[in-house]
Coordinates of C-alpha atoms in Angstrom, one line a residue:
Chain A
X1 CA 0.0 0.0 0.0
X2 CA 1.3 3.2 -1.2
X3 CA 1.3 6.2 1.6
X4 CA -0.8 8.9 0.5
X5 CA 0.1 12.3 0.6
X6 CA 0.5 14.1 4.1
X7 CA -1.0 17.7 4.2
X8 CA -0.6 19.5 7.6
X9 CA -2.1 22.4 9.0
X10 CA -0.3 23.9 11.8
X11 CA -2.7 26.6 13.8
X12 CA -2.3 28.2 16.8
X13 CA -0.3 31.8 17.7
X14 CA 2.8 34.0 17.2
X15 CA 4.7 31.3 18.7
X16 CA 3.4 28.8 15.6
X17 CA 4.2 31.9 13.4
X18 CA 7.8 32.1 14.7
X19 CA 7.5 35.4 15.7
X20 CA 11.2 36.7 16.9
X21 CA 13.2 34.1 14.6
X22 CA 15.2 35.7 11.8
X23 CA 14.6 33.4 9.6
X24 CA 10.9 33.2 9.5
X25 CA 10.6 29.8 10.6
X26 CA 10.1 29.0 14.2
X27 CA 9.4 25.4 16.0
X28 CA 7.0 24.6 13.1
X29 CA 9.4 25.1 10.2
X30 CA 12.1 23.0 12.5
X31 CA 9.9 19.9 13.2
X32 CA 8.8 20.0 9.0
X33 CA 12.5 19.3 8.2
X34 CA 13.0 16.8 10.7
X35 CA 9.7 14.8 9.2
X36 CA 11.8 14.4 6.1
X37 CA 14.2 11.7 7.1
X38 CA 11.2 9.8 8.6
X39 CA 8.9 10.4 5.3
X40 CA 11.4 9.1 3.2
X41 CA 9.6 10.0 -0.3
X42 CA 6.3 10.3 0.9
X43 CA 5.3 13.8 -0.4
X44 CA 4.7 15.8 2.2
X45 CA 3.4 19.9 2.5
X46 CA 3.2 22.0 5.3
X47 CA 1.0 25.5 6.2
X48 CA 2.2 27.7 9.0
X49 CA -1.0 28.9 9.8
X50 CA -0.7 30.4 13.5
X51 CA -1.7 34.1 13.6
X52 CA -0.4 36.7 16.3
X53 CA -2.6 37.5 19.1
X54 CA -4.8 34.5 18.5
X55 CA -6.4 33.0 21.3
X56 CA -8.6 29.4 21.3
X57 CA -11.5 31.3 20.1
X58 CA -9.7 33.0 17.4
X59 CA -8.0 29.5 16.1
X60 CA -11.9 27.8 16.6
X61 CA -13.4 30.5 14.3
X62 CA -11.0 30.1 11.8
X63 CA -9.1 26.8 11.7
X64 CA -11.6 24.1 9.7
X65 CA -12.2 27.4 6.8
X66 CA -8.8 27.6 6.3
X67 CA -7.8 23.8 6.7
X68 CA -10.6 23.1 4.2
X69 CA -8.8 25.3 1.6
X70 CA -5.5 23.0 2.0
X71 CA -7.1 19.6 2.3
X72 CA -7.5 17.8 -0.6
X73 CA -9.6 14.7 -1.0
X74 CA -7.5 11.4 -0.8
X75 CA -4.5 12.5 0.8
X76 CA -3.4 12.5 4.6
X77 CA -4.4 15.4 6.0
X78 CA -3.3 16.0 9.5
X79 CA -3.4 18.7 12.3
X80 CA -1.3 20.9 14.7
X81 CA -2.7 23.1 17.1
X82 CA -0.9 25.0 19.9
X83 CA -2.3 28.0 21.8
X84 CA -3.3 29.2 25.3
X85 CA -0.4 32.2 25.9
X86 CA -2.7 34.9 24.2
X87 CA -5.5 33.1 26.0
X88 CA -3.8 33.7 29.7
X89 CA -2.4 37.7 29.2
X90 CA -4.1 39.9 31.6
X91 CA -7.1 42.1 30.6
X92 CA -8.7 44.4 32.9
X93 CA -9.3 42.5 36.1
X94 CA -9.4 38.7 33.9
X95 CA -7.9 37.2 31.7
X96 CA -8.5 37.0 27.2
X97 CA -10.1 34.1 28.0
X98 CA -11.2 32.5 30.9
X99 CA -9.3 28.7 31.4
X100 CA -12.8 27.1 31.2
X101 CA -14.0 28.6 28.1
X102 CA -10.1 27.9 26.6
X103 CA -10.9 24.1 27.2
X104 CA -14.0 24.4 25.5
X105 CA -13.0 25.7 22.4
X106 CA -9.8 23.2 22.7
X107 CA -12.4 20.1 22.9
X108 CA -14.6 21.7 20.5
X109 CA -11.7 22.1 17.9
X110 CA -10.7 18.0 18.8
X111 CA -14.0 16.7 18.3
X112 CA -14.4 18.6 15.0
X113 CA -11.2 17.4 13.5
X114 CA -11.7 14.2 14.8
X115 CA -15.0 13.7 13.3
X116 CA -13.7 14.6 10.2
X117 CA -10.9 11.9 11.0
X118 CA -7.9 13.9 10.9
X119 CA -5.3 13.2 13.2
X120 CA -4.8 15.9 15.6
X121 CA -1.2 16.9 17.6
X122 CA -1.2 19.2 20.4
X123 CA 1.4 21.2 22.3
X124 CA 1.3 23.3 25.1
X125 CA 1.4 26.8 25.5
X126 CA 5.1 27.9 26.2
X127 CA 6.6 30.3 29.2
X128 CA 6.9 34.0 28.8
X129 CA 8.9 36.4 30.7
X130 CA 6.0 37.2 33.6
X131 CA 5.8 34.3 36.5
X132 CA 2.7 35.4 37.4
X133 CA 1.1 34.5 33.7
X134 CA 3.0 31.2 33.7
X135 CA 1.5 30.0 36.7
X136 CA -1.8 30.3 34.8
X137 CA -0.6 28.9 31.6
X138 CA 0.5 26.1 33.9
X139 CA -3.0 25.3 34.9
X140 CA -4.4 26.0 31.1
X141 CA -1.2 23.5 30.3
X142 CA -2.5 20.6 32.5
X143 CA -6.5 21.3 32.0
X144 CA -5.2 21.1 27.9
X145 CA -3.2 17.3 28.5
X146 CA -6.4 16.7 30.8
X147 CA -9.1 17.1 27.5
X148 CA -6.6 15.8 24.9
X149 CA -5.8 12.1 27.0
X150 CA -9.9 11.4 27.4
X151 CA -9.5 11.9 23.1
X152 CA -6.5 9.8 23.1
X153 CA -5.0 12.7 21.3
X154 CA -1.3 13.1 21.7
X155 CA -0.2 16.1 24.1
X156 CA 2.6 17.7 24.0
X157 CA 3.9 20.0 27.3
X158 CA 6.6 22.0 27.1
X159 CA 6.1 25.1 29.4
X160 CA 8.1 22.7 32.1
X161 CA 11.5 22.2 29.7
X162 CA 11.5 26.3 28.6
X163 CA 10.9 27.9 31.8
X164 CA 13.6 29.2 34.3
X165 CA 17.5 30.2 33.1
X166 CA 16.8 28.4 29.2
X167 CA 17.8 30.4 26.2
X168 CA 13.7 30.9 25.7
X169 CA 13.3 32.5 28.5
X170 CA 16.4 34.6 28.2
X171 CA 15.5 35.4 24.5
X172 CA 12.1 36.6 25.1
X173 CA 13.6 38.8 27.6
X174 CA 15.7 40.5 25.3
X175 CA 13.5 40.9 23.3
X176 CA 9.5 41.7 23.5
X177 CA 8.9 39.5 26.5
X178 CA 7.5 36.7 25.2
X179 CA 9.0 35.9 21.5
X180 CA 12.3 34.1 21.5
X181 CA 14.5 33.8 18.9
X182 CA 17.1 30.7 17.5
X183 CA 17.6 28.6 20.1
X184 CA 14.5 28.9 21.8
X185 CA 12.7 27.9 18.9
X186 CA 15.5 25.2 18.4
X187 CA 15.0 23.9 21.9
X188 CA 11.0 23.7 21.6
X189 CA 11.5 22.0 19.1
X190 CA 14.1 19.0 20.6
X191 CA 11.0 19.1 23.7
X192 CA 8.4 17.8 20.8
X193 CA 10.8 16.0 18.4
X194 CA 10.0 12.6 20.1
X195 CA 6.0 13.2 19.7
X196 CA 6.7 14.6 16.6
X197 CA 8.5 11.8 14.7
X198 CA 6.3 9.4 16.8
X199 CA 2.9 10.6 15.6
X200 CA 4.0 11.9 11.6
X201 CA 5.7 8.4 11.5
X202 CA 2.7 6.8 11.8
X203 CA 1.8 7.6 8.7
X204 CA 4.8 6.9 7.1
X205 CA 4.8 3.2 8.9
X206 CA 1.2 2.1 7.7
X207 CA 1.3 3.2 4.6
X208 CA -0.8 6.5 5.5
X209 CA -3.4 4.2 7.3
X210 CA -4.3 5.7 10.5
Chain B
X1 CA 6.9 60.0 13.0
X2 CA 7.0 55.9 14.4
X3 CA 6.6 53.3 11.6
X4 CA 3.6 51.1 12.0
X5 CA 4.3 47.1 12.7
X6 CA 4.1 45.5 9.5
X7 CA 2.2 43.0 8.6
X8 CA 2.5 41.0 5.5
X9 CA 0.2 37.9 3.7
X10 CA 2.0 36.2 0.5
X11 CA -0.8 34.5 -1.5
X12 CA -0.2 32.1 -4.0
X13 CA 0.2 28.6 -5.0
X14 CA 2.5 26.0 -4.2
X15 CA 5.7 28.3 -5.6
X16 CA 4.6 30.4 -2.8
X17 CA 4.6 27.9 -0.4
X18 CA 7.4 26.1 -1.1
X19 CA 7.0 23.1 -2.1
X20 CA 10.3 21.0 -2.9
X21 CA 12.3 23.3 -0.6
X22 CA 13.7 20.5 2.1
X23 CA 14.0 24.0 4.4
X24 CA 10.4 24.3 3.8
X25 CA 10.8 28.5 3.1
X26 CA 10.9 29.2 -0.1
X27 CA 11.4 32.1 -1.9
X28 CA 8.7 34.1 0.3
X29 CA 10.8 32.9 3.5
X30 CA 14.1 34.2 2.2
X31 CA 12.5 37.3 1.0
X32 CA 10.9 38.0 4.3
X33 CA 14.8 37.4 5.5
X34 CA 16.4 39.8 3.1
X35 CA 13.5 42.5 4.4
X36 CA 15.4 42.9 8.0
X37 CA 18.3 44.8 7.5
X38 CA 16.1 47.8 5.2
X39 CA 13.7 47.9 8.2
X40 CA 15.8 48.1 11.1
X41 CA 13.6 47.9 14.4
X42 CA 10.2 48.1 12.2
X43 CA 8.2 45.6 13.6
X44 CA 7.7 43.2 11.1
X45 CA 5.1 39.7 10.7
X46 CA 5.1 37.4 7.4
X47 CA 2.7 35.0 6.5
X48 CA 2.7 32.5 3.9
X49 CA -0.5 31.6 2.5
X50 CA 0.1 29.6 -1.0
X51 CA -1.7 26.6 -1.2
X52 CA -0.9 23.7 -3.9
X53 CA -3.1 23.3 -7.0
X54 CA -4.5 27.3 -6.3
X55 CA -5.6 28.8 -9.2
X56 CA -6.9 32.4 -9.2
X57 CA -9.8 31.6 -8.8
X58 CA -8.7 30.3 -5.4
X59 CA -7.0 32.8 -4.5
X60 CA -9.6 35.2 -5.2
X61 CA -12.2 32.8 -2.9
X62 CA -9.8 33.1 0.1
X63 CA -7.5 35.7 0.2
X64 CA -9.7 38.5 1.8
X65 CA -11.0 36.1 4.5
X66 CA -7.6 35.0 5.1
X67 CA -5.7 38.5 5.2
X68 CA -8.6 40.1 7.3
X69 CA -7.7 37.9 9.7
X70 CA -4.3 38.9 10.0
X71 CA -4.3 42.6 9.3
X72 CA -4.9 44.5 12.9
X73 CA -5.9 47.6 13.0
X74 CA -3.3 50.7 13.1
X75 CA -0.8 48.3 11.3
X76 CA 0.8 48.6 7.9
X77 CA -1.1 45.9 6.3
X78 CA 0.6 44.4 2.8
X79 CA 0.5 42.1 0.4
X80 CA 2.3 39.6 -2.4
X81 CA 0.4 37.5 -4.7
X82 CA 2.0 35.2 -6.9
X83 CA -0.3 32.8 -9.0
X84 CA -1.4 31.7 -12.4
X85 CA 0.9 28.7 -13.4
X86 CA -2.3 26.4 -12.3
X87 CA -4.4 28.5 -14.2
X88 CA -2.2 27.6 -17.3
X89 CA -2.4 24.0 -16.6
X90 CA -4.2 22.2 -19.7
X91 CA -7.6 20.1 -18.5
X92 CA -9.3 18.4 -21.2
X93 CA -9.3 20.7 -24.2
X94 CA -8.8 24.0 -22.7
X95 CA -7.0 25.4 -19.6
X96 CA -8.0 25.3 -16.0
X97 CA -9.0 28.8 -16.0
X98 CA -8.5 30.7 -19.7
X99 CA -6.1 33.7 -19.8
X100 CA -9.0 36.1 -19.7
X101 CA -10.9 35.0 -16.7
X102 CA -7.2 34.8 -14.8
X103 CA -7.0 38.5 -15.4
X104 CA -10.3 39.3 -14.5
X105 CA -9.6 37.2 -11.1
X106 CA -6.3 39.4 -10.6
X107 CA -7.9 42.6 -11.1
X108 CA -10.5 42.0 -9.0
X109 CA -8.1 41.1 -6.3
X110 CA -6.1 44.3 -6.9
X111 CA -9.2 46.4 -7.1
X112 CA -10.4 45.2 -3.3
X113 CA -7.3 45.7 -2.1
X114 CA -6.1 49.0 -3.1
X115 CA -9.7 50.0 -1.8
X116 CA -9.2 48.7 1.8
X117 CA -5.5 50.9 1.4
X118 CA -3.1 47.6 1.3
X119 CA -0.1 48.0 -0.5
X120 CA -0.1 45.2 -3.3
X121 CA 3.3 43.7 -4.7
X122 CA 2.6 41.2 -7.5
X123 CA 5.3 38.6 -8.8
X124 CA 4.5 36.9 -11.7
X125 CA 4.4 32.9 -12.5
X126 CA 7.4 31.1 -12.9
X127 CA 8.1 28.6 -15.8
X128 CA 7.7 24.5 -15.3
X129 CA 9.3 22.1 -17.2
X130 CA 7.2 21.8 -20.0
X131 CA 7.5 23.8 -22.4
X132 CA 4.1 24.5 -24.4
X133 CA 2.8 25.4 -20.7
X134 CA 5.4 27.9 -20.4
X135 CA 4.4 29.5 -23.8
X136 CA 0.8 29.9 -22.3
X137 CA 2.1 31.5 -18.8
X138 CA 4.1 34.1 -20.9
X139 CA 0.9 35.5 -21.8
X140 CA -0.4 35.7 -18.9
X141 CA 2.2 37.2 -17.5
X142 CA 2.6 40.1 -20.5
X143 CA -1.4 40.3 -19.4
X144 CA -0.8 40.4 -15.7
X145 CA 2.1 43.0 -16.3
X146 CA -0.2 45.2 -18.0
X147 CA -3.5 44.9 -15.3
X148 CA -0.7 45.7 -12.8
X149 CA 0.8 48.6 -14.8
X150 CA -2.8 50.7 -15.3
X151 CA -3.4 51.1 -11.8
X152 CA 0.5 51.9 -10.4
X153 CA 1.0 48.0 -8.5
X154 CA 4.5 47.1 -9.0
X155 CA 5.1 43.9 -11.2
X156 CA 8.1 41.1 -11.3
X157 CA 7.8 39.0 -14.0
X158 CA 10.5 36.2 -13.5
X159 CA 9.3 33.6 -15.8
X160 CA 12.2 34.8 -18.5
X161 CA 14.6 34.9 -15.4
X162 CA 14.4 31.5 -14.7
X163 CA 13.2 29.3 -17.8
X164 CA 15.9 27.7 -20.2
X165 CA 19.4 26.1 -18.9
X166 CA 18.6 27.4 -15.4
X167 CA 18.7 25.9 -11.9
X168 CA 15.2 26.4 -11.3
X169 CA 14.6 24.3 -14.6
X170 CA 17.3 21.1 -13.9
X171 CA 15.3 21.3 -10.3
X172 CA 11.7 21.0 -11.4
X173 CA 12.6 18.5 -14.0
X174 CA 14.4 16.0 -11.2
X175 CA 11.9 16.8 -9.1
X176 CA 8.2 16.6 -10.0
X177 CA 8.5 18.8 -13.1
X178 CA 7.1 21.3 -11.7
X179 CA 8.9 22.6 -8.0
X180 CA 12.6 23.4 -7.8
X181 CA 14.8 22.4 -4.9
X182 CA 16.7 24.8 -3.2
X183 CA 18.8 27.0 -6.1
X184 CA 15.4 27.3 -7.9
X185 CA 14.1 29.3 -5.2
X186 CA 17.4 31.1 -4.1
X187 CA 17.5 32.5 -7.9
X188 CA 13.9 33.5 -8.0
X189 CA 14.2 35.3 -4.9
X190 CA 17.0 37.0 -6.6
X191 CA 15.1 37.9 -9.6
X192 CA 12.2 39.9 -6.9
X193 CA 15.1 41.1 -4.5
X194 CA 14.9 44.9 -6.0
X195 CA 11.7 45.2 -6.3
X196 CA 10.9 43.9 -3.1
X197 CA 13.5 46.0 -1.3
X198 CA 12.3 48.8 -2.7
X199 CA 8.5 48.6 -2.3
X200 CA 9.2 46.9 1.2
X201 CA 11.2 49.8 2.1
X202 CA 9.0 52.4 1.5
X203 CA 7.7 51.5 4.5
X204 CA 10.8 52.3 6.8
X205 CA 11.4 55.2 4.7
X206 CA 8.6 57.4 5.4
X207 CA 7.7 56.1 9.0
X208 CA 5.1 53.7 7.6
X209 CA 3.1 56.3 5.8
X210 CA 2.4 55.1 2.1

């Protein structure tokens, strides 16, 4: 059985954009190169589609439109999604989005996609230079692996592995605050390489069987 | 007088995404390299937003929805389209879209945006490695020059750049016959460097005012 074609939509925030790296790639642009060895000659596309600012609710209004427009019948067409930062910044005396309504629109995004029977990846929100906001990104981060493990969808965490004296931290703090640049990007993406290679292999493995 | 953050959609095909480019960049991701030393601390977001098998009639379908979702308010909204080789592509006895039906697509593309007051930068289709196809996209693209020309959007045709004993060619035609590898899309970024340099800088130049 020959593997079908892998399309894959990556949505989520500035953080999926790359936002802060030079080269315009990010975590997103890393792990696509790193699929190649594991692909072998499977053809295989990739769309950056993470928007600055976006919270969940931004990413559920928008996400199945625009992975509609880049998933064709017949191939294997697969999913992405990490958010939650935008969703924990302070706003008057609350948050962008309360962590209850974040969960809902994660779960409604997952059972969408998974009734449409694309496989689904997500990773956690990463660490910013502000403690206080990290401590509620923690709690979106476990409420997140909580809704993704009754799916059996594969969840990613990374705000543990980023946060304290790493080169993300002290690139966002040279820079805006939250957007690192290189090597933080590099090192997020060695935190989800394993999950990476583990879930885009499957495809590769079965012959694009899921 | 501050510039205004930039933001910055390429639409296109898979050219724009792309495709074939192990580094998964492109000539849109090298581009958006090249744009940081001519605008020192601006503030500056690129997205990439070509999609395989898009013709102009795709474009023209998704691009607003797409951009409007990117393009805050108060920023210096902009945008690059590059399409028309899929339009060129022979189904059946005639073309996927004919020659004057692409232009009418472009134009009303242009019109819509030069009305919301978003910069336009068009880059015209590159050749493939066949070459009856190519003799059909260099009409277009002495057609898309001129819809550009009558209402002051800059053009780059590259199709003359890159076809014959070229990189771009030796690329596409090892490859799918279509995409180029890595030197395909170095050299067309090349080809657009000055004209993108310029219109991008007109940004930093007058403090984001257009």
């Amino acid at each position: 059985m020959t593997a079908r074609p892998i399309r894959l939509c990556f949505f989520g925030d500035s953080f999926v954009a790359g936002v802060g790296d030079p080269a315009h790639r990010g975590w997103a642009g890393l792990l696509a190169e790193h699929a190649r060895p594991v692909l072998g000659d499977i053809d295989f596309t990739v769309y950056n589609l993470g928007v600055r600012r976006d919270t969940t609710a931004d990413v559920r209004a928008r996400w199945s439109h625009e992975a509609r427009r880049r998933f064709p019948d017949g191939c294997d067409n697969r999913l992405v999604f990490s958010f939650g930062v935008n969703d924990t910044t302070q706003q008057g005396d609350s948050t962008r989005v309360r962590p209850e309504d974040s969960v809902t629109n994660l779960t409604a995004i997952l059972d969408d996609a998974l009734a449409c029977d694309w496989p689904v990846l997500v990773v956690g929100p990463p660490p910013v230079a502000d403690e206080q906001q990290n401590a509620r990104t923690r709690h979106l981060d476990d409420l997140f692996a909580g809704a993704c493990a009754v799916r059996n969808v594969p969840y990613c965490s990374v705000i543990a592995h980023l946060d304290g004296d790493t080169a993300w931290i002290r690139e966002a703090a040279a820079g805006d605050g939250a957007h690192p640049s290189v090597q933080g990007y590099r090192d997020l993406a060695d935190v989800v390489l394993d999950a990476w290679i583990t879930w885009i292999g499957s495809a590769a493995a079965v012959g694009g069987a899921r």
